[in-house]
mmCIF file of N, CA and C in Angstrom:
data_model
loop_
_atom_site.group_PDB
_atom_site.id
_atom_site.type_symbol
_atom_site.label_atom_id
_atom_site.label_comp_id
_atom_site.label_asym_id
_atom_site.label_seq_id
_atom_site.Cartn_x
_atom_site.Cartn_y
_atom_site.Cartn_z
ATOM 1 N N MET G 1 -63.045 35.001 37.230
ATOM 2 C CA MET G 1 -62.867 34.709 38.960
ATOM 3 C C MET G 1 -61.349 35.029 39.307
ATOM 4 N N LYS G 2 -60.377 34.504 38.111
ATOM 5 C CA LYS G 2 -59.165 34.962 38.160
ATOM 6 C C LYS G 2 -58.745 36.533 38.414
ATOM 7 N N LYS G 3 -59.536 37.386 37.999
ATOM 8 C CA LYS G 3 -59.240 38.739 38.055
ATOM 9 C C LYS G 3 -59.808 39.211 39.450
ATOM 10 N N ARG G 4 -60.727 38.737 39.838
ATOM 11 C CA ARG G 4 -61.584 38.951 41.116
ATOM 12 C C ARG G 4 -60.736 38.496 42.381
ATOM 13 N N ILE G 5 -59.924 37.340 42.000
ATOM 14 C CA ILE G 5 -58.996 37.093 43.236
ATOM 15 C C ILE G 5 -57.654 37.611 43.120
ATOM 16 N N SER G 6 -57.196 38.056 41.849
ATOM 17 C CA SER G 6 -56.070 38.817 41.904
ATOM 18 C C SER G 6 -56.174 40.243 42.488
ATOM 19 N N LEU G 7 -57.548 40.921 42.047
ATOM 20 C CA LEU G 7 -57.595 42.145 42.901
ATOM 21 C C LEU G 7 -57.943 42.121 44.447
ATOM 22 N N LEU G 8 -58.580 41.053 44.525
ATOM 23 C CA LEU G 8 -58.774 40.784 46.120
ATOM 24 C C LEU G 8 -57.690 40.534 46.774
ATOM 25 N N LEU G 9 -56.483 40.151 46.077
ATOM 26 C CA LEU G 9 -55.331 39.719 46.750
ATOM 27 C C LEU G 9 -54.329 41.008 46.974
ATOM 28 N N ILE G 10 -54.363 41.915 45.625
ATOM 29 C CA ILE G 10 -53.922 43.187 45.828
ATOM 30 C C ILE G 10 -54.397 44.041 46.614
ATOM 31 N N LEU G 11 -55.798 44.168 46.856
ATOM 32 C CA LEU G 11 -56.362 44.887 47.863
ATOM 33 C C LEU G 11 -55.853 44.837 49.449
ATOM 34 N N VAL G 12 -55.653 43.371 49.591
ATOM 35 C CA VAL G 12 -55.374 42.749 50.940
ATOM 36 C C VAL G 12 -53.817 43.377 51.114
ATOM 37 N N LEU G 13 -52.844 43.145 50.286
ATOM 38 C CA LEU G 13 -51.656 43.679 50.286
ATOM 39 C C LEU G 13 -51.507 44.932 50.336
ATOM 40 N N ILE G 14 -52.353 45.983 49.972
ATOM 41 C CA ILE G 14 -52.076 47.298 50.003
ATOM 42 C C ILE G 14 -52.659 47.589 51.411
ATOM 43 N N LEU G 15 -53.803 47.221 51.902
ATOM 44 C CA LEU G 15 -54.347 47.537 53.246
ATOM 45 C C LEU G 15 -53.364 47.156 54.311
ATOM 46 N N SER G 16 -52.821 46.079 54.064
ATOM 47 C CA SER G 16 -51.829 45.211 55.150
ATOM 48 C C SER G 16 -50.893 46.306 55.032
ATOM 49 N N THR G 17 -50.080 46.790 53.974
ATOM 50 C CA THR G 17 -49.033 47.677 53.834
ATOM 51 C C THR G 17 -49.293 49.225 54.683
ATOM 52 N N MET G 18 -50.549 49.572 54.370
ATOM 53 C CA MET G 18 -51.126 50.885 54.733
ATOM 54 C C MET G 18 -51.316 50.652 56.377
ATOM 55 N N SER G 19 -51.618 49.573 56.864
ATOM 56 C CA SER G 19 -51.906 49.614 58.257
ATOM 57 C C SER G 19 -50.326 49.488 59.041
ATOM 58 N N LEU G 20 -49.079 48.955 58.200
ATOM 59 C CA LEU G 20 -47.903 48.607 59.014
ATOM 60 C C LEU G 20 -47.341 50.295 59.036
ATOM 61 N N THR G 21 -47.619 51.074 58.090
ATOM 62 C CA THR G 21 -46.882 52.429 58.141
ATOM 63 C C THR G 21 -47.489 53.367 59.069
ATOM 64 N N GLY G 22 -48.521 53.083 59.542
ATOM 65 C CA GLY G 22 -49.118 53.978 60.265
ATOM 66 C C GLY G 22 -49.310 53.440 61.612
ATOM 67 N N CYS G 23 -48.330 52.802 62.272
ATOM 68 C CA CYS G 23 -48.448 52.584 63.558
ATOM 69 C C CYS G 23 -48.083 52.934 64.748
ATOM 70 N N GLY G 24 -47.130 54.009 64.482
ATOM 71 C CA GLY G 24 -46.697 54.925 65.408
ATOM 72 C C GLY G 24 -47.930 56.315 66.054
ATOM 73 N N LYS G 25 -47.578 56.613 67.350
ATOM 74 C CA LYS G 25 -48.251 57.843 67.632
ATOM 75 C C LYS G 25 -47.975 59.140 67.285
ATOM 76 N N TYR G 26 -46.577 58.874 67.234
ATOM 77 C CA TYR G 26 -45.677 59.951 66.624
ATOM 78 C C TYR G 26 -44.966 59.859 65.545
ATOM 79 N N SER G 27 -44.257 61.009 64.561
ATOM 80 C CA SER G 27 -43.426 60.376 63.657
ATOM 81 C C SER G 27 -42.546 61.397 63.619
ATOM 82 N N SER G 28 -41.137 60.956 63.250
ATOM 83 C CA SER G 28 -39.805 61.696 63.059
ATOM 84 C C SER G 28 -39.957 62.509 61.650
ATOM 85 N N SER G 29 -39.324 63.620 61.824
ATOM 86 C CA SER G 29 -39.276 64.410 60.521
ATOM 87 C C SER G 29 -37.908 65.435 60.681
ATOM 88 N N TYR G 30 -37.154 65.181 60.016
ATOM 89 C CA TYR G 30 -35.769 66.033 60.264
ATOM 90 C C TYR G 30 -34.873 66.035 59.389
ATOM 91 N N THR G 31 -33.998 67.031 59.115
ATOM 92 C CA THR G 31 -32.654 66.994 58.310
ATOM 93 C C THR G 31 -31.571 67.081 59.308
ATOM 94 N N ALA G 32 -30.456 66.491 59.130
ATOM 95 C CA ALA G 32 -29.527 66.176 59.775
ATOM 96 C C ALA G 32 -28.024 65.779 59.179
ATOM 97 N N THR G 33 -27.194 66.395 60.131
ATOM 98 C CA THR G 33 -25.532 65.695 59.169
ATOM 99 C C THR G 33 -24.997 64.960 60.468
ATOM 100 N N MET G 34 -24.079 64.037 59.961
ATOM 101 C CA MET G 34 -23.357 63.244 60.997
ATOM 102 C C MET G 34 -24.354 62.548 62.323
ATOM 103 N N LEU G 35 -25.603 62.004 61.876
ATOM 104 C CA LEU G 35 -26.466 61.716 62.734
ATOM 105 C C LEU G 35 -26.321 60.201 63.012
ATOM 106 N N VAL G 36 -26.134 59.668 64.327
ATOM 107 C CA VAL G 36 -26.203 58.258 64.660
ATOM 108 C C VAL G 36 -27.028 58.198 65.691
ATOM 109 N N THR G 37 -27.915 56.872 65.473
ATOM 110 C CA THR G 37 -28.971 56.722 66.444
ATOM 111 C C THR G 37 -28.851 55.265 67.011
ATOM 112 N N THR G 38 -29.047 54.938 67.981
ATOM 113 C CA THR G 38 -29.203 53.519 68.529
ATOM 114 C C THR G 38 -30.488 53.370 69.121
ATOM 115 N N GLN G 39 -31.081 52.122 69.287
ATOM 116 C CA GLN G 39 -31.982 51.898 69.885
ATOM 117 C C GLN G 39 -32.520 50.377 70.002
ATOM 118 N N ASP G 40 -32.871 50.218 71.207
ATOM 119 C CA ASP G 40 -33.268 48.755 71.667
ATOM 120 C C ASP G 40 -34.591 48.663 72.170
ATOM 121 N N LYS G 41 -35.010 47.842 73.113
ATOM 122 C CA LYS G 41 -36.237 47.865 73.813
ATOM 123 C C LYS G 41 -36.242 48.682 75.246
ATOM 124 N N THR G 42 -34.862 48.976 75.842
ATOM 125 C CA THR G 42 -34.608 49.825 76.978
ATOM 126 C C THR G 42 -33.765 50.955 76.980
ATOM 127 N N SER G 43 -33.384 51.180 75.538
ATOM 128 C CA SER G 43 -32.580 52.355 75.639
ATOM 129 C C SER G 43 -32.437 52.698 74.007
ATOM 130 N N ALA G 44 -32.028 54.259 74.109
ATOM 131 C CA ALA G 44 -31.960 54.692 72.744
ATOM 132 C C ALA G 44 -31.003 55.975 72.995
ATOM 133 N N SER G 45 -30.220 56.457 72.137
ATOM 134 C CA SER G 45 -29.475 57.387 71.889
ATOM 135 C C SER G 45 -29.103 57.904 70.701
ATOM 136 N N MET G 46 -28.619 59.531 70.549
ATOM 137 C CA MET G 46 -28.814 60.173 69.381
ATOM 138 C C MET G 46 -27.599 61.119 69.366
ATOM 139 N N ASN G 47 -26.558 61.092 68.458
ATOM 140 C CA ASN G 47 -25.615 61.830 68.400
ATOM 141 C C ASN G 47 -25.719 62.662 67.007
ATOM 142 N N PHE G 48 -25.141 64.124 67.169
ATOM 143 C CA PHE G 48 -25.510 64.594 65.665
ATOM 144 C C PHE G 48 -24.482 65.982 65.659
ATOM 145 N N SER G 49 -24.010 66.030 64.303
ATOM 146 C CA SER G 49 -23.559 67.702 64.147
ATOM 147 C C SER G 49 -24.349 68.504 64.046
ATOM 148 N N THR G 50 -25.327 68.324 63.351
ATOM 149 C CA THR G 50 -26.385 69.165 62.923
ATOM 150 C C THR G 50 -27.795 68.507 62.901
ATOM 151 N N PHE G 51 -28.749 69.282 63.724
ATOM 152 C CA PHE G 51 -30.177 68.630 63.549
ATOM 153 C C PHE G 51 -31.042 69.547 63.756
ATOM 154 N N ASN G 52 -32.141 69.523 62.372
ATOM 155 C CA ASN G 52 -33.296 70.287 62.340
ATOM 156 C C ASN G 52 -34.584 69.305 62.233
ATOM 157 N N GLY G 53 -35.414 69.599 63.016
ATOM 158 C CA GLY G 53 -36.806 68.832 63.115
ATOM 159 C C GLY G 53 -37.208 68.116 64.485
ATOM 160 N N SER G 54 -37.807 67.107 64.241
ATOM 161 C CA SER G 54 -37.968 65.991 65.260
ATOM 162 C C SER G 54 -37.660 64.700 65.166
ATOM 163 N N LYS G 55 -37.315 64.015 66.172
ATOM 164 C CA LYS G 55 -36.773 62.700 66.154
ATOM 165 C C LYS G 55 -37.859 61.872 67.505
ATOM 166 N N VAL G 56 -38.210 60.753 67.050
ATOM 167 C CA VAL G 56 -39.107 60.028 67.916
ATOM 168 C C VAL G 56 -38.327 58.583 68.247
ATOM 169 N N PHE G 57 -38.254 58.194 69.683
ATOM 170 C CA PHE G 57 -37.747 56.812 70.084
ATOM 171 C C PHE G 57 -39.188 56.436 70.864
ATOM 172 N N LYS G 58 -39.241 55.000 70.701
ATOM 173 C CA LYS G 58 -40.362 54.439 71.265
ATOM 174 C C LYS G 58 -39.518 53.268 72.138
ATOM 175 N N LEU G 59 -40.016 53.392 73.382
ATOM 176 C CA LEU G 59 -39.189 52.186 74.425
ATOM 177 C C LEU G 59 -40.281 51.454 75.270
ATOM 178 N N LYS G 60 -40.005 50.476 75.721
ATOM 179 C CA LYS G 60 -41.151 49.634 76.589
ATOM 180 C C LYS G 60 -40.943 49.288 77.911
ATOM 181 N N THR G 61 -41.568 49.640 79.019
ATOM 182 C CA THR G 61 -41.031 49.000 80.182
ATOM 183 C C THR G 61 -41.361 47.634 80.292
ATOM 184 N N GLY G 62 -40.956 46.900 81.425
ATOM 185 C CA GLY G 62 -41.116 45.370 81.460
ATOM 186 C C GLY G 62 -42.271 45.175 82.720
ATOM 187 N N ASP G 63 -42.343 44.109 83.368
ATOM 188 C CA ASP G 63 -43.451 43.567 84.273
ATOM 189 C C ASP G 63 -43.350 44.522 85.738
ATOM 190 N N GLU G 64 -42.220 45.371 85.647
ATOM 191 C CA GLU G 64 -41.889 45.848 86.959
ATOM 192 C C GLU G 64 -41.778 47.429 86.597
ATOM 193 N N ASP G 65 -42.052 48.472 87.762
ATOM 194 C CA ASP G 65 -41.885 49.762 87.541
ATOM 195 C C ASP G 65 -40.322 50.042 86.952
ATOM 196 N N MET G 66 -40.004 51.199 86.347
ATOM 197 C CA MET G 66 -38.821 51.445 85.766
ATOM 198 C C MET G 66 -38.235 52.895 86.068
ATOM 199 N N SER G 67 -37.177 53.351 85.717
ATOM 200 C CA SER G 67 -36.595 54.899 85.701
ATOM 201 C C SER G 67 -35.860 54.930 84.646
ATOM 202 N N LEU G 68 -36.259 56.170 84.122
ATOM 203 C CA LEU G 68 -35.841 56.368 82.847
ATOM 204 C C LEU G 68 -34.392 57.507 83.069
ATOM 205 N N ARG G 69 -33.611 56.983 82.882
ATOM 206 C CA ARG G 69 -32.137 58.130 82.876
ATOM 207 C C ARG G 69 -32.217 59.019 81.719
ATOM 208 N N VAL G 70 -32.067 60.277 81.734
ATOM 209 C CA VAL G 70 -32.156 61.327 80.672
ATOM 210 C C VAL G 70 -30.571 62.027 80.555
ATOM 211 N N TYR G 71 -29.869 61.951 79.578
ATOM 212 C CA TYR G 71 -28.432 62.756 79.399
ATOM 213 C C TYR G 71 -28.930 63.447 78.185
ATOM 214 N N GLY G 72 -28.520 64.614 78.520
ATOM 215 C CA GLY G 72 -28.399 65.531 77.096
ATOM 216 C C GLY G 72 -27.391 66.793 76.989
ATOM 217 N N LYS G 73 -26.685 66.812 75.920
ATOM 218 C CA LYS G 73 -25.557 67.879 75.846
ATOM 219 C C LYS G 73 -25.825 68.611 74.709
ATOM 220 N N LEU G 74 -25.498 69.665 74.195
ATOM 221 C CA LEU G 74 -25.922 70.611 73.437
ATOM 222 C C LEU G 74 -24.803 71.835 73.002
ATOM 223 N N GLU G 75 -24.153 71.740 72.028
ATOM 224 C CA GLU G 75 -23.107 73.242 71.995
ATOM 225 C C GLU G 75 -23.924 74.058 71.369
ATOM 226 N N LYS G 76 -24.616 74.144 70.530
ATOM 227 C CA LYS G 76 -25.458 75.382 69.739
ATOM 228 C C LYS G 76 -26.916 75.124 69.366
ATOM 229 N N GLY G 77 -27.713 75.987 69.670
ATOM 230 C CA GLY G 77 -29.083 75.762 69.343
ATOM 231 C C GLY G 77 -29.839 75.685 70.393
ATOM 232 N N ASN G 78 -31.343 75.173 70.171
ATOM 233 C CA ASN G 78 -32.500 75.188 71.084
ATOM 234 C C ASN G 78 -33.153 73.848 70.770
ATOM 235 N N VAL G 79 -33.076 72.928 72.018
ATOM 236 C CA VAL G 79 -33.840 71.623 71.807
ATOM 237 C C VAL G 79 -34.593 71.368 72.950
ATOM 238 N N GLU G 80 -35.723 70.918 72.552
ATOM 239 C CA GLU G 80 -36.582 70.626 73.912
ATOM 240 C C GLU G 80 -36.849 69.089 73.759
ATOM 241 N N VAL G 81 -36.833 68.337 74.953
ATOM 242 C CA VAL G 81 -37.150 66.818 74.719
ATOM 243 C C VAL G 81 -38.532 66.305 75.618
ATOM 244 N N TYR G 82 -39.248 65.784 75.013
ATOM 245 C CA TYR G 82 -40.424 65.506 75.800
ATOM 246 C C TYR G 82 -40.603 64.042 76.000
ATOM 247 N N CYS G 83 -41.614 63.385 76.781
ATOM 248 C CA CYS G 83 -41.737 61.977 77.254
ATOM 249 C C CYS G 83 -43.376 61.788 77.116
ATOM 250 N N ASP G 84 -43.747 60.866 76.450
ATOM 251 C CA ASP G 84 -44.906 60.348 76.836
ATOM 252 C C ASP G 84 -45.049 58.813 76.961
ATOM 253 N N PHE G 85 -45.603 58.738 78.302
ATOM 254 C CA PHE G 85 -46.033 57.044 78.787
ATOM 255 C C PHE G 85 -47.199 57.261 79.231
ATOM 256 N N GLY G 86 -48.383 57.726 78.169
ATOM 257 C CA GLY G 86 -49.599 57.695 78.955
ATOM 258 C C GLY G 86 -50.580 58.546 77.998
ATOM 259 N N LYS G 87 -51.315 59.395 78.516
ATOM 260 C CA LYS G 87 -52.116 60.212 77.701
ATOM 261 C C LYS G 87 -51.656 61.968 78.088
ATOM 262 N N VAL G 88 -50.437 61.973 78.660
ATOM 263 C CA VAL G 88 -49.583 63.112 79.085
ATOM 264 C C VAL G 88 -48.434 63.273 78.377
ATOM 265 N N LEU G 89 -48.221 64.456 77.811
ATOM 266 C CA LEU G 89 -46.675 64.508 77.026
ATOM 267 C C LEU G 89 -46.058 65.575 77.987
ATOM 268 N N ARG G 90 -44.949 65.123 78.569
ATOM 269 C CA ARG G 90 -44.080 65.766 79.592
ATOM 270 C C ARG G 90 -42.899 66.367 79.058
ATOM 271 N N GLN G 91 -42.367 67.706 79.549
ATOM 272 C CA GLN G 91 -41.446 68.063 78.987
ATOM 273 C C GLN G 91 -40.223 67.531 80.152
ATOM 274 N N LEU G 92 -39.320 67.198 79.485
ATOM 275 C CA LEU G 92 -37.894 66.851 80.263
ATOM 276 C C LEU G 92 -37.063 67.623 80.227
ATOM 277 N N LEU G 93 -36.527 68.247 79.225
ATOM 278 C CA LEU G 93 -35.299 69.086 78.982
ATOM 279 C C LEU G 93 -35.736 70.282 78.017
ATOM 280 N N VAL G 94 -35.094 71.425 78.250
ATOM 281 C CA VAL G 94 -34.916 72.463 77.536
ATOM 282 C C VAL G 94 -33.808 72.942 77.422
ATOM 283 N N MET G 95 -32.957 72.672 76.516
ATOM 284 C CA MET G 95 -31.505 73.202 76.212
ATOM 285 C C MET G 95 -31.383 74.250 75.123
ATOM 286 N N ASP G 96 -30.304 75.187 75.653
ATOM 287 C CA ASP G 96 -29.886 76.265 74.650
ATOM 288 C C ASP G 96 -28.357 76.017 74.519
ATOM 289 N N ASP G 97 -27.768 77.096 73.943
ATOM 290 C CA ASP G 97 -26.484 76.957 73.651
ATOM 291 C C ASP G 97 -25.338 76.573 74.818
ATOM 292 N N ASP G 98 -24.625 75.514 74.548
ATOM 293 C CA ASP G 98 -23.395 75.113 75.580
ATOM 294 C C ASP G 98 -24.192 74.898 76.728
ATOM 295 N N SER G 99 -25.168 73.741 76.780
ATOM 296 C CA SER G 99 -25.790 73.410 77.955
ATOM 297 C C SER G 99 -25.502 71.729 77.995
ATOM 298 N N GLU G 100 -25.581 71.069 79.218
ATOM 299 C CA GLU G 100 -25.504 69.787 79.556
ATOM 300 C C GLU G 100 -26.826 69.537 80.663
ATOM 301 N N PHE G 101 -27.218 68.323 80.605
ATOM 302 C CA PHE G 101 -28.392 68.228 81.618
ATOM 303 C C PHE G 101 -28.506 66.603 81.992
ATOM 304 N N GLU G 102 -28.672 66.295 83.005
ATOM 305 C CA GLU G 102 -29.073 64.982 83.348
ATOM 306 C C GLU G 102 -30.089 64.741 84.449
ATOM 307 N N THR G 103 -30.920 63.746 84.234
ATOM 308 C CA THR G 103 -32.225 63.834 85.024
ATOM 309 C C THR G 103 -32.764 62.152 85.002
ATOM 310 N N SER G 104 -33.704 61.693 85.762
ATOM 311 C CA SER G 104 -34.493 60.716 85.909
ATOM 312 C C SER G 104 -35.917 60.659 86.411
ATOM 313 N N ILE G 105 -36.906 60.096 85.638
ATOM 314 C CA ILE G 105 -38.093 59.982 85.793
ATOM 315 C C ILE G 105 -38.591 58.403 85.815
ATOM 316 N N ASP G 106 -39.383 58.247 86.868
ATOM 317 C CA ASP G 106 -40.004 57.323 87.069
ATOM 318 C C ASP G 106 -41.187 56.888 86.201
ATOM 319 N N ILE G 107 -41.157 55.793 85.559
ATOM 320 C CA ILE G 107 -42.032 54.935 84.493
ATOM 321 C C ILE G 107 -42.723 53.707 84.876
ATOM 322 N N PRO G 108 -44.074 53.886 84.996
ATOM 323 C CA PRO G 108 -44.822 52.537 85.623
ATOM 324 C C PRO G 108 -44.492 51.542 84.665
ATOM 325 N N ALA G 109 -44.990 50.053 85.268
ATOM 326 C CA ALA G 109 -44.911 49.022 84.512
ATOM 327 C C ALA G 109 -45.523 48.725 83.422
ATOM 328 N N LYS G 110 -45.357 48.146 82.243
ATOM 329 C CA LYS G 110 -45.893 47.691 81.251
ATOM 330 C C LYS G 110 -46.591 49.114 80.407
ATOM 331 N N SER G 111 -45.348 49.886 80.253
ATOM 332 C CA SER G 111 -45.652 51.188 79.761
ATOM 333 C C SER G 111 -45.017 51.234 78.544
ATOM 334 N N THR G 112 -45.654 51.941 77.249
ATOM 335 C CA THR G 112 -44.933 52.043 75.920
ATOM 336 C C THR G 112 -44.692 53.686 76.359
ATOM 337 N N LEU G 113 -43.441 53.772 76.087
ATOM 338 C CA LEU G 113 -42.947 55.087 76.215
ATOM 339 C C LEU G 113 -42.577 55.839 74.836
ATOM 340 N N TYR G 114 -42.835 56.995 74.774
ATOM 341 C CA TYR G 114 -42.248 57.993 73.536
ATOM 342 C C TYR G 114 -41.661 58.809 73.890
ATOM 343 N N ILE G 115 -40.185 59.107 73.316
ATOM 344 C CA ILE G 115 -39.472 60.171 73.722
ATOM 345 C C ILE G 115 -39.260 60.966 72.489
ATOM 346 N N LEU G 116 -39.565 62.230 72.374
ATOM 347 C CA LEU G 116 -39.593 62.998 71.229
ATOM 348 C C LEU G 116 -38.427 64.349 71.516
ATOM 349 N N ILE G 117 -37.429 64.385 70.286
ATOM 350 C CA ILE G 117 -36.548 65.331 70.497
ATOM 351 C C ILE G 117 -36.777 66.437 69.509
ATOM 352 N N GLU G 118 -36.941 67.600 69.842
ATOM 353 C CA GLU G 118 -37.312 68.481 68.986
ATOM 354 C C GLU G 118 -36.546 69.791 69.162
ATOM 355 N N SER G 119 -35.996 70.123 67.627
ATOM 356 C CA SER G 119 -35.216 71.328 67.648
ATOM 357 C C SER G 119 -36.005 72.720 67.197
ATOM 358 N N LYS G 120 -35.624 73.625 67.576
ATOM 359 C CA LYS G 120 -36.230 74.748 67.328
ATOM 360 C C LYS G 120 -35.361 75.664 66.267
ATOM 361 N N GLY G 121 -35.089 75.103 65.044
ATOM 362 C CA GLY G 121 -34.122 75.888 64.365
ATOM 363 C C GLY G 121 -33.201 74.694 64.057
ATOM 364 N N GLU G 122 -32.041 75.063 63.542
ATOM 365 C CA GLU G 122 -30.664 74.103 63.625
ATOM 366 C C GLU G 122 -30.302 74.049 64.861
ATOM 367 N N ALA G 123 -30.013 73.135 65.407
ATOM 368 C CA ALA G 123 -29.134 72.405 66.505
ATOM 369 C C ALA G 123 -27.631 71.925 66.032
ATOM 370 N N GLN G 124 -26.736 72.214 66.736
ATOM 371 C CA GLN G 124 -25.341 71.825 66.624
ATOM 372 C C GLN G 124 -24.878 70.940 67.476
ATOM 373 N N GLU G 125 -23.927 69.985 67.206
ATOM 374 C CA GLU G 125 -22.942 69.161 67.931
ATOM 375 C C GLU G 125 -24.041 68.771 69.172
ATOM 376 N N GLY G 126 -25.079 67.828 69.185
ATOM 377 C CA GLY G 126 -25.699 67.398 70.316
ATOM 378 C C GLY G 126 -25.669 65.996 70.601
ATOM 379 N N LYS G 127 -25.688 65.558 71.883
ATOM 380 C CA LYS G 127 -25.817 64.419 72.491
ATOM 381 C C LYS G 127 -26.892 63.914 73.278
ATOM 382 N N TYR G 128 -27.679 62.925 72.930
ATOM 383 C CA TYR G 128 -28.686 62.597 73.907
ATOM 384 C C TYR G 128 -28.966 61.055 74.259
ATOM 385 N N GLU G 129 -28.963 60.693 75.473
ATOM 386 C CA GLU G 129 -28.869 59.251 75.728
ATOM 387 C C GLU G 129 -30.329 58.956 76.748
ATOM 388 N N PHE G 130 -30.893 57.766 76.278
ATOM 389 C CA PHE G 130 -31.965 57.704 77.331
ATOM 390 C C PHE G 130 -31.962 55.977 77.626
ATOM 391 N N GLU G 131 -31.909 55.602 78.872
ATOM 392 C CA GLU G 131 -31.920 54.276 79.280
ATOM 393 C C GLU G 131 -32.993 53.813 80.580
ATOM 394 N N LEU G 132 -33.613 52.996 80.335
ATOM 395 C CA LEU G 132 -34.508 52.339 81.342
ATOM 396 C C LEU G 132 -33.759 51.436 82.201
ATOM 397 N N THR G 133 -34.076 51.782 83.459
ATOM 398 C CA THR G 133 -33.013 50.843 84.516
ATOM 399 C C THR G 133 -34.438 50.410 85.358
ATOM 400 N N GLU G 134 -33.908 49.265 86.111
ATOM 401 C CA GLU G 134 -34.773 48.666 87.255
ATOM 402 C C GLU G 134 -34.777 49.798 88.447
ATOM 403 N N LYS G 135 -35.903 50.272 88.975
ATOM 404 C CA LYS G 135 -36.321 51.375 89.814
ATOM 405 C C LYS G 135 -35.528 50.961 91.384
ATOM 406 N N GLU G 136 -34.919 51.792 91.764
ATOM 407 C CA GLU G 136 -33.941 51.697 93.164
ATOM 408 C C GLU G 136 -35.052 51.749 94.304
#
């Protein structure tokens, strides 16, 4: 009887651990040097010396429609930034050597927002900022 209870307990722990690790719609996979990221419910940022791969941030809007301010700066390489807040993946930025870009888009209330930063090969000296603000 004790073996069955122990086995059942182990099985429950394994299943709960597996369900926690697979919660995201997208996943990050990258190599980087001097990478600094910040994130809270309504903002995220990423600064790096070198970056190769993809990084995902997840933000949430409140009960009101919001605006997402997007800023990007890249010294060398090729980086694309995408946004998903529904069933459509939208391209926000395409950046090449020595470029800087700022834009904003409207995000509906009660949305889960995924921001994907993808490099095409190694990118150098980049900075990206994302901030949800009240819609004006």
